[in-house]
């Protein structure tokens, strides 16, 4: 049986696709250049897989923007506003909008940091197959010389689950319209070769499936698996276990099921069922969404254990999910600590791991290069257990010791004291933290990093920017000021760079959406804070004003969610270590006279498990660690938090339990609808529901903001409300920020006079 890879990243190890796309979008080059780059990348990625000895290689895992978008185009699910367009113009207009039509919505792909385009479906649309991308890529792969090819497609159930209907109806009602197009597609694909494997990605199957969803699986896959005799259908699930769906899938004529054995260990309990069905098991043993080396010996043991149930010839060895979520290769990392490097494995290195595991499992001889990799894998897994740079006794003792878990006073008592001490007006105004990151600010940071300017010059530049921010905020009349975050490139990286236990790559890019990539920090060891991280900047800013200056920190859950987290200890343990480091920063800021401290948990909601049964455990440690961060705060020190989110219905009690004095959230785009839950549950703490949308360059008028505040006042009493934009302002321009904030303050004055 072949080894396999669920899917390979496509942006290019030097982000070639990104640069080709952006050059084309800005009119600097033709689309033919994008096509050339795309073809070169596909060939390169196929070549890597082939050279490593992967047998079953994917086509159509490539995309110029996003696979969900590709599937929508394949099915002819084109929203009406784009219907006059075609080809690349149509495709990129759907993804990015154009002069006349707004882009389609984008949202997070399960619990990863990848974002997909949300298909828009209408019951009145006639769907129509456009198989050209898939057919062309298949032919290209044949020409390239691939022998065993699998065609990756988003499965119909996941496609519908992630789509939205413009009439707000149930997308699953459209299965009857979509399925015939899928069948037609399979029939086209079947003509391409004698034997073809099609992989349907159905990650939706790892969620809590309702009976309604489960009942769709059998009829759907009965149909798809009987379109053509020369097609073999695999259903790929990943990110969690798929126990319920597997029990149904084994009763359909599909030929194989891919299971994530890294993030869905429960899958092992249903191996019997797969074994009895005689279906192929695509065993995902190499983590497709993390950067750590596999424990090759352990993986082989696991496979052997599985082989006691599933016939060995029915087991394929591969990745737990698409490698889309890992960086390309370690090859360009010149600055990475040598020891840390031995513990890492990116997409290209993971291919080698799969090949080696496969051979060992089948009792085949390794070649010399593979023998060397295996030996260093064994050594590295050993050193990882004891290496000094990972294991910090002081941190471990602190985590295991007595930890302050709560603030000393209850919210009801704290808030009275805070109002006396801080003395802010009704409907206090503030911002979320960052101000526009101008070209000069970024240049100063870069020049300092590259040694072009001295520390003194750098600090002078930052201070000049802080001065400007403070002066503007005073002039605008804001109540609680911020320093503007000019020293931060990113709210996680900034802290990671100053904490022990974090490493940074030079080229570890991972696609976030379209042409955008992120370079997450790698948390490899026990985390501690060698020295204060923000105190100098914040106290400098405070020295420039008599108003209250808010200190600005990032919380542990957000740091975890936007990093690659070590897999040798529990995530909750890493989180606790970070929380203790942040707690020290809170204590230092307070000591330095800072009266309000904000701990951002922008990504709090992102970390939620896919399975509801796992939510309570997550919430428990996530809340625990936020509270640890802020536990040093005295009653009179006001703790704020911010979340880039507005839908709190499911988690309002958890948010309440975090016990922040003030929370700012992203409700601007939903009026007061999503705020109602706060009133409904009798939420006591203060709330700053964003009064305008910072994601758009539009400047909101005074009148509009007054109306928005009126709406908020319909839901929550004035005593409970703060007035602020709905997120940080770093991506905006000063020309937008200045009038917007002035209008916001004007609007508050008008409303204050009324109330
Ligand atoms: N304090 C951060 C900022 O204003 C928060 C960013 C965020 O919520 N993503 O930029
Ligand atoms: Zn935000």
mmCIF file with all atom_site columns, C-alpha atoms in Angstrom, residues 40 90 106 130 183 277 402 507:
data_model
loop_
_atom_site.group_PDB
_atom_site.id
_atom_site.type_symbol
_atom_site.label_atom_id
_atom_site.label_alt_id
_atom_site.label_comp_id
_atom_site.label_asym_id
_atom_site.label_entity_id
_atom_site.label_seq_id
_atom_site.pdbx_PDB_ins_code
_atom_site.Cartn_x
_atom_site.Cartn_y
_atom_site.Cartn_z
_atom_site.occupancy
_atom_site.B_iso_or_equiv
_atom_site.pdbx_formal_charge
_atom_site.auth_seq_id
_atom_site.auth_comp_id
_atom_site.auth_asym_id
_atom_site.auth_atom_id
_atom_site.pdbx_PDB_model_num
ATOM 1 C CA . UNK A 1 40  ? 6.652   25.785 -11.638 1.00 0.00 ? 40  UNK A CA 1
ATOM 2 C CA . UNK A 1 90  ? -14.156 36.200 -12.031 1.00 0.00 ? 90  UNK A CA 1
ATOM 3 C CA . UNK A 1 106 ? -13.754 34.748 4.468   1.00 0.00 ? 106 UNK A CA 1
ATOM 4 C CA . UNK A 1 130 ? -16.525 23.691 -14.735 1.00 0.00 ? 130 UNK A CA 1
ATOM 5 C CA . UNK A 1 183 ? -21.305 13.119 -10.053 1.00 0.00 ? 183 UNK A CA 1
ATOM 6 C CA . UNK A 1 277 ? -15.163 -3.212 6.631   1.00 0.00 ? 277 UNK A CA 1
ATOM 7 C CA . UNK A 1 402 ? 1.405   27.890 44.951  1.00 0.00 ? 402 UNK A CA 1
ATOM 8 C CA . UNK A 1 507 ? 11.342  31.754 6.508   1.00 0.00 ? 507 UNK A CA 1
#
